[in-house]
Amino acid sequence: MLIAIEGIDGSGKTTLAKELKKWLENEKKKKVLLTAEPFTEEISKLIQEEGWKDPVTLTLLFSADRGVHVNWIMKQNQYDIIVTDRYYYSTIAYQAAMGIDKNWIIEVNKFFPKPELTLLLDIPAEIAITRIKKDDKFNFKEKLSLLQKVRENYLEIAKNENSIKIINSTKTFEEVLSEAKNYVEELIS
Ligand SMILES: Nc1ncnc2c1ncn2[C@@H]1O[C@H](COP(=O)(O)OP(=O)(O)OP(=O)(O)O)[C@@H](O)[C@H]1O
Ligand SMILES: Cc1cn([C@H]2C[C@H](O)[C@@H](COP(=O)(O)O)O2)c(=O)[nH]c1=O
């Protein structure tokens, strides 16, 4: 079972992913693998060196990275649940915000398995930006207008996809976690 956690930078994905894993392991006795994208060191390096110069290259690099990630996930048979911090909705939301055609991004990513559940942490970019650490490795993060567009794209994608559940991430972390647990509970029970 694949669960994706999505949202703009600083929306709380990594914090939620870690706490969900603890809860699933301790309370639900599930074997959980926590993973994240970008996945490979090599492609992350290329993204940093080359990708940001050109959104087409960036789309292809993130998608190629996902191919390697998915192949690796397929071999992790010992787990009940795989939780990934970012998946293909990130490429649709971010690279479309950079001007790439959404349908082309969907086409490039169409062979990857669809997550059974995606938790979309929704938060205004103005608030998320105050939570982003200054030493983050990708350099466009401070660009408020881009993150605003990424947020709009995520909400648009969610309108047409029942498996994406929107959680208001301006709430306290305890509230966010509780809502996320309810969605996961529905899925595993
Ligand atoms: N609901 C919340 N309320 C307030 N602060 C939060 C909440 N959730 C997470 N945070 C804090 O916000 C910061 C960013 O969280 P986190 O690193 O989990 O976000 P992220 O979405 O993974 O970010 P990025 O995409 O930039 O890696 C952290 O300091 C975290 O403790
Ligand atoms: C998978 C993916 C990621 N991005 C962007 C989104 C973030 O700004 C960075 C990843 O940083 P994180 O702190 O590790 O979440 O990359 C993207 O633009 N497109 C993608 O497909």
Short mmCIF file of N, CA and C in Angstrom, two decimals, residues 22-132:
data_model
loop_
_atom_site.label_atom_id
_atom_site.label_comp_id
_atom_site.label_asym_id
_atom_site.label_seq_id
_atom_site.Cartn_x
_atom_site.Cartn_y
_atom_site.Cartn_z
N LYS A 22 5.47 6.32 13.07
CA LYS A 22 5.52 5.89 14.48
C LYS A 22 4.18 5.32 14.92
N TRP A 23 3.11 6.04 14.58
CA TRP A 23 1.76 5.61 14.97
C TRP A 23 1.39 4.27 14.32
N LEU A 24 1.67 4.15 13.03
CA LEU A 24 1.33 2.91 12.32
C LEU A 24 2.10 1.72 12.89
N GLU A 25 3.36 1.97 13.25
CA GLU A 25 4.17 0.87 13.80
C GLU A 25 3.76 0.52 15.23
N ASN A 26 3.61 1.56 16.05
CA ASN A 26 3.37 1.31 17.49
C ASN A 26 1.93 0.92 17.80
N GLU A 27 0.98 1.61 17.16
CA GLU A 27 -0.43 1.36 17.48
C GLU A 27 -1.08 0.33 16.55
N LYS A 28 -0.67 0.36 15.28
CA LYS A 28 -1.35 -0.50 14.30
C LYS A 28 -0.53 -1.73 13.93
N LYS A 29 0.68 -1.80 14.49
CA LYS A 29 1.55 -2.97 14.28
C LYS A 29 1.82 -3.26 12.80
N LYS A 30 1.98 -2.17 12.04
CA LYS A 30 2.28 -2.30 10.61
C LYS A 30 3.77 -2.11 10.39
N LYS A 31 4.25 -2.77 9.34
CA LYS A 31 5.65 -2.54 8.94
C LYS A 31 5.64 -1.41 7.91
N VAL A 32 6.31 -0.33 8.27
CA VAL A 32 6.21 0.88 7.45
C VAL A 32 7.58 1.30 6.94
N LEU A 33 7.64 1.61 5.65
CA LEU A 33 8.86 2.15 5.07
C LEU A 33 8.60 3.62 4.72
N LEU A 34 9.45 4.47 5.29
CA LEU A 34 9.34 5.90 5.00
C LEU A 34 10.38 6.25 3.94
N THR A 35 9.93 6.90 2.87
CA THR A 35 10.86 7.26 1.81
C THR A 35 10.50 8.66 1.31
N ALA A 36 11.29 9.19 0.39
CA ALA A 36 11.07 10.57 -0.04
C ALA A 36 11.61 10.81 -1.44
N GLU A 37 11.06 11.83 -2.07
CA GLU A 37 11.59 12.29 -3.35
C GLU A 37 12.03 13.75 -3.21
N PRO A 38 13.07 14.18 -3.91
CA PRO A 38 13.89 13.38 -4.81
C PRO A 38 14.62 12.28 -4.07
N PHE A 39 14.82 11.13 -4.79
CA PHE A 39 15.26 9.89 -4.14
C PHE A 39 16.76 9.65 -4.31
N THR A 40 17.27 9.81 -5.53
CA THR A 40 18.66 9.43 -5.76
C THR A 40 19.60 10.62 -5.58
N GLU A 41 20.78 10.32 -5.04
CA GLU A 41 21.80 11.38 -4.87
C GLU A 41 22.25 11.93 -6.21
N GLU A 42 22.42 10.99 -7.17
CA GLU A 42 22.97 11.39 -8.48
C GLU A 42 22.03 12.39 -9.17
N ILE A 43 20.72 12.02 -9.19
CA ILE A 43 19.79 12.91 -9.91
C ILE A 43 19.57 14.21 -9.12
N SER A 44 19.59 14.12 -7.79
CA SER A 44 19.48 15.34 -6.97
C SER A 44 20.60 16.31 -7.31
N LYS A 45 21.79 15.72 -7.53
CA LYS A 45 22.95 16.55 -7.86
C LYS A 45 22.73 17.23 -9.23
N LEU A 46 22.23 16.45 -10.18
CA LEU A 46 21.95 17.03 -11.51
C LEU A 46 20.88 18.12 -11.43
N ILE A 47 19.88 17.86 -10.58
CA ILE A 47 18.81 18.86 -10.41
C ILE A 47 19.41 20.17 -9.89
N GLN A 48 20.30 20.05 -8.94
CA GLN A 48 20.92 21.26 -8.37
C GLN A 48 21.82 21.96 -9.38
N GLU A 49 22.57 21.15 -10.15
CA GLU A 49 23.55 21.74 -11.07
C GLU A 49 22.91 22.26 -12.36
N GLU A 50 21.92 21.51 -12.86
CA GLU A 50 21.39 21.78 -14.20
C GLU A 50 19.90 22.15 -14.22
N GLY A 51 19.14 21.42 -13.41
CA GLY A 51 17.69 21.42 -13.55
C GLY A 51 17.05 22.78 -13.42
N TRP A 52 17.48 23.55 -12.44
CA TRP A 52 16.75 24.80 -12.17
C TRP A 52 16.88 25.79 -13.32
N LYS A 53 17.83 25.53 -14.23
CA LYS A 53 18.01 26.44 -15.36
C LYS A 53 16.87 26.27 -16.37
N ASP A 54 16.21 25.11 -16.33
CA ASP A 54 15.29 24.80 -17.43
C ASP A 54 14.19 23.85 -16.92
N PRO A 55 12.93 24.32 -16.88
CA PRO A 55 11.84 23.51 -16.34
C PRO A 55 11.58 22.19 -17.07
N VAL A 56 11.91 22.14 -18.38
CA VAL A 56 11.70 20.87 -19.11
C VAL A 56 12.68 19.83 -18.56
N THR A 57 13.95 20.23 -18.45
CA THR A 57 14.97 19.32 -17.91
C THR A 57 14.60 18.93 -16.48
N LEU A 58 14.10 19.89 -15.73
CA LEU A 58 13.70 19.63 -14.34
C LEU A 58 12.59 18.58 -14.27
N THR A 59 11.60 18.72 -15.15
CA THR A 59 10.48 17.75 -15.20
C THR A 59 11.01 16.35 -15.49
N LEU A 60 11.92 16.29 -16.47
CA LEU A 60 12.45 14.97 -16.85
C LEU A 60 13.34 14.40 -15.75
N LEU A 61 14.11 15.26 -15.09
CA LEU A 61 14.98 14.76 -14.02
C LEU A 61 14.16 14.25 -12.84
N PHE A 62 13.15 15.00 -12.42
CA PHE A 62 12.32 14.54 -11.30
C PHE A 62 11.59 13.24 -11.68
N SER A 63 11.17 13.14 -12.93
CA SER A 63 10.44 11.94 -13.36
C SER A 63 11.38 10.74 -13.47
N ALA A 64 12.60 10.98 -13.97
CA ALA A 64 13.59 9.89 -14.03
C ALA A 64 13.94 9.42 -12.62
N ASP A 65 14.10 10.37 -11.73
CA ASP A 65 14.38 10.03 -10.33
C ASP A 65 13.25 9.16 -9.77
N ARG A 66 12.03 9.51 -10.14
CA ARG A 66 10.86 8.73 -9.69
C ARG A 66 10.90 7.31 -10.26
N GLY A 67 11.35 7.18 -11.49
CA GLY A 67 11.46 5.84 -12.07
C GLY A 67 12.37 4.96 -11.24
N VAL A 68 13.51 5.51 -10.86
CA VAL A 68 14.46 4.76 -10.03
C VAL A 68 13.82 4.46 -8.66
N HIS A 69 13.13 5.47 -8.12
CA HIS A 69 12.48 5.32 -6.81
C HIS A 69 11.43 4.21 -6.84
N VAL A 70 10.59 4.23 -7.88
CA VAL A 70 9.50 3.24 -7.98
C VAL A 70 10.09 1.83 -8.14
N ASN A 71 11.12 1.71 -8.95
CA ASN A 71 11.75 0.38 -9.12
C ASN A 71 12.27 -0.14 -7.78
N TRP A 72 12.83 0.76 -7.00
CA TRP A 72 13.34 0.39 -5.67
C TRP A 72 12.17 0.02 -4.73
N ILE A 73 11.11 0.84 -4.76
CA ILE A 73 9.94 0.57 -3.91
C ILE A 73 9.37 -0.82 -4.21
N MET A 74 9.32 -1.17 -5.49
CA MET A 74 8.75 -2.47 -5.91
C MET A 74 9.48 -3.65 -5.27
N LYS A 75 10.74 -3.42 -4.89
CA LYS A 75 11.51 -4.53 -4.31
C LYS A 75 11.36 -4.62 -2.80
N GLN A 76 10.68 -3.64 -2.18
CA GLN A 76 10.59 -3.60 -0.71
C GLN A 76 9.38 -4.41 -0.22
N ASN A 77 9.45 -5.71 -0.45
CA ASN A 77 8.27 -6.56 -0.21
C ASN A 77 7.95 -6.82 1.26
N GLN A 78 8.90 -6.51 2.12
CA GLN A 78 8.70 -6.85 3.53
C GLN A 78 7.81 -5.85 4.28
N TYR A 79 7.38 -4.77 3.59
CA TYR A 79 6.60 -3.73 4.28
C TYR A 79 5.11 -3.82 3.96
N ASP A 80 4.28 -3.41 4.94
CA ASP A 80 2.83 -3.34 4.71
C ASP A 80 2.47 -2.03 4.01
N ILE A 81 3.17 -0.98 4.43
CA ILE A 81 2.82 0.36 3.94
C ILE A 81 4.09 1.13 3.60
N ILE A 82 4.07 1.76 2.44
CA ILE A 82 5.17 2.65 2.06
C ILE A 82 4.62 4.08 2.12
N VAL A 83 5.30 4.92 2.87
CA VAL A 83 4.89 6.32 2.95
C VAL A 83 5.96 7.15 2.23
N THR A 84 5.55 7.86 1.19
CA THR A 84 6.54 8.68 0.49
C THR A 84 6.26 10.18 0.67
N ASP A 85 7.31 10.87 1.06
CA ASP A 85 7.27 12.33 1.25
C ASP A 85 7.54 12.92 -0.14
N ARG A 86 6.48 13.26 -0.84
CA ARG A 86 6.44 13.73 -2.24
C ARG A 86 6.39 12.55 -3.22
N TYR A 87 5.61 12.79 -4.30
CA TYR A 87 5.48 11.80 -5.37
C TYR A 87 5.12 12.56 -6.64
N TYR A 88 4.44 11.90 -7.61
CA TYR A 88 4.30 12.59 -8.90
C TYR A 88 3.41 13.83 -8.86
N TYR A 89 2.56 13.97 -7.85
CA TYR A 89 1.77 15.20 -7.78
C TYR A 89 2.68 16.42 -7.57
N SER A 90 3.87 16.19 -6.97
CA SER A 90 4.83 17.31 -6.82
C SER A 90 5.25 17.83 -8.19
N THR A 91 5.53 16.90 -9.11
CA THR A 91 5.98 17.33 -10.44
C THR A 91 4.85 18.07 -11.16
N ILE A 92 3.63 17.53 -11.03
CA ILE A 92 2.51 18.19 -11.70
C ILE A 92 2.32 19.61 -11.13
N ALA A 93 2.36 19.71 -9.80
CA ALA A 93 2.09 21.01 -9.18
C ALA A 93 3.24 22.01 -9.38
N TYR A 94 4.48 21.55 -9.17
CA TYR A 94 5.62 22.49 -9.23
C TYR A 94 6.02 22.82 -10.67
N GLN A 95 6.19 21.79 -11.48
CA GLN A 95 6.70 22.07 -12.82
C GLN A 95 5.63 22.75 -13.69
N ALA A 96 4.35 22.46 -13.43
CA ALA A 96 3.30 23.21 -14.14
C ALA A 96 3.34 24.68 -13.70
N ALA A 97 3.64 24.91 -12.43
CA ALA A 97 3.77 26.30 -11.95
C ALA A 97 4.94 27.01 -12.62
N MET A 98 5.87 26.23 -13.14
CA MET A 98 7.02 26.82 -13.86
C MET A 98 6.75 26.91 -15.36
N GLY A 99 5.53 26.60 -15.76
CA GLY A 99 5.16 26.81 -17.16
C GLY A 99 5.07 25.56 -18.02
N ILE A 100 5.32 24.39 -17.42
CA ILE A 100 5.26 23.15 -18.21
C ILE A 100 3.80 22.67 -18.32
N ASP A 101 3.47 22.15 -19.48
CA ASP A 101 2.11 21.68 -19.74
C ASP A 101 1.76 20.50 -18.82
N LYS A 102 0.65 20.67 -18.08
CA LYS A 102 0.26 19.64 -17.10
C LYS A 102 0.03 18.28 -17.76
N ASN A 103 -0.60 18.30 -18.93
CA ASN A 103 -0.91 17.02 -19.59
C ASN A 103 0.36 16.27 -20.00
N TRP A 104 1.38 17.03 -20.37
CA TRP A 104 2.65 16.38 -20.72
C TRP A 104 3.28 15.77 -19.46
N ILE A 105 3.21 16.48 -18.35
CA ILE A 105 3.79 15.93 -17.10
C ILE A 105 3.05 14.64 -16.72
N ILE A 106 1.71 14.68 -16.87
CA ILE A 106 0.90 13.48 -16.55
C ILE A 106 1.31 12.32 -17.46
N GLU A 107 1.48 12.63 -18.74
CA GLU A 107 1.88 11.61 -19.74
C GLU A 107 3.22 10.98 -19.34
N VAL A 108 4.19 11.83 -18.99
CA VAL A 108 5.53 11.34 -18.64
C VAL A 108 5.47 10.44 -17.39
N ASN A 109 4.50 10.73 -16.51
CA ASN A 109 4.44 10.01 -15.23
C ASN A 109 3.38 8.90 -15.20
N LYS A 110 2.77 8.63 -16.35
CA LYS A 110 1.59 7.75 -16.33
C LYS A 110 1.88 6.29 -15.99
N PHE A 111 3.13 5.87 -16.07
CA PHE A 111 3.42 4.46 -15.79
C PHE A 111 3.66 4.19 -14.30
N PHE A 112 3.75 5.24 -13.51
CA PHE A 112 4.03 5.04 -12.09
C PHE A 112 2.75 4.69 -11.33
N PRO A 113 2.86 3.79 -10.34
CA PRO A 113 1.65 3.38 -9.63
C PRO A 113 1.00 4.54 -8.88
N LYS A 114 -0.33 4.51 -8.90
CA LYS A 114 -1.08 5.57 -8.22
C LYS A 114 -1.14 5.24 -6.72
N PRO A 115 -0.89 6.22 -5.86
CA PRO A 115 -0.99 5.92 -4.42
C PRO A 115 -2.44 5.64 -4.03
N GLU A 116 -2.64 4.73 -3.08
CA GLU A 116 -4.00 4.45 -2.60
C GLU A 116 -4.57 5.68 -1.89
N LEU A 117 -3.65 6.44 -1.26
CA LEU A 117 -4.07 7.64 -0.51
C LEU A 117 -2.99 8.69 -0.66
N THR A 118 -3.42 9.94 -0.89
CA THR A 118 -2.47 11.06 -0.86
C THR A 118 -3.00 12.08 0.13
N LEU A 119 -2.16 12.45 1.08
CA LEU A 119 -2.53 13.48 2.06
C LEU A 119 -1.91 14.78 1.58
N LEU A 120 -2.76 15.73 1.23
CA LEU A 120 -2.28 17.03 0.74
C LEU A 120 -2.36 18.05 1.87
N LEU A 121 -1.19 18.49 2.32
CA LEU A 121 -1.15 19.48 3.39
C LEU A 121 -1.30 20.86 2.78
N ASP A 122 -2.43 21.47 3.03
CA ASP A 122 -2.72 22.76 2.38
C ASP A 122 -2.49 23.91 3.35
N ILE A 123 -1.76 24.90 2.84
CA ILE A 123 -1.40 26.04 3.68
C ILE A 123 -1.07 27.22 2.76
N PRO A 124 -1.46 28.45 3.14
CA PRO A 124 -1.05 29.59 2.30
C PRO A 124 0.48 29.69 2.26
N ALA A 125 0.98 30.06 1.08
CA ALA A 125 2.44 30.14 0.91
C ALA A 125 3.07 31.13 1.90
N GLU A 126 2.34 32.20 2.22
CA GLU A 126 2.88 33.22 3.14
C GLU A 126 3.20 32.60 4.50
N ILE A 127 2.37 31.64 4.93
CA ILE A 127 2.59 31.01 6.25
C ILE A 127 3.69 29.94 6.11
N ALA A 128 3.60 29.15 5.04
CA ALA A 128 4.58 28.06 4.85
C ALA A 128 6.00 28.62 4.81
N ILE A 129 6.16 29.75 4.16
CA ILE A 129 7.48 30.33 3.96
C ILE A 129 8.14 30.70 5.29
N THR A 130 7.31 31.04 6.26
CA THR A 130 7.87 31.37 7.59
C THR A 130 8.39 30.11 8.30
N ARG A 131 7.93 28.95 7.83
CA ARG A 131 8.36 27.68 8.47
C ARG A 131 9.57 27.05 7.78
N ILE A 132 9.91 27.55 6.57
CA ILE A 132 10.99 26.91 5.80
C ILE A 132 12.34 27.27 6.39
#
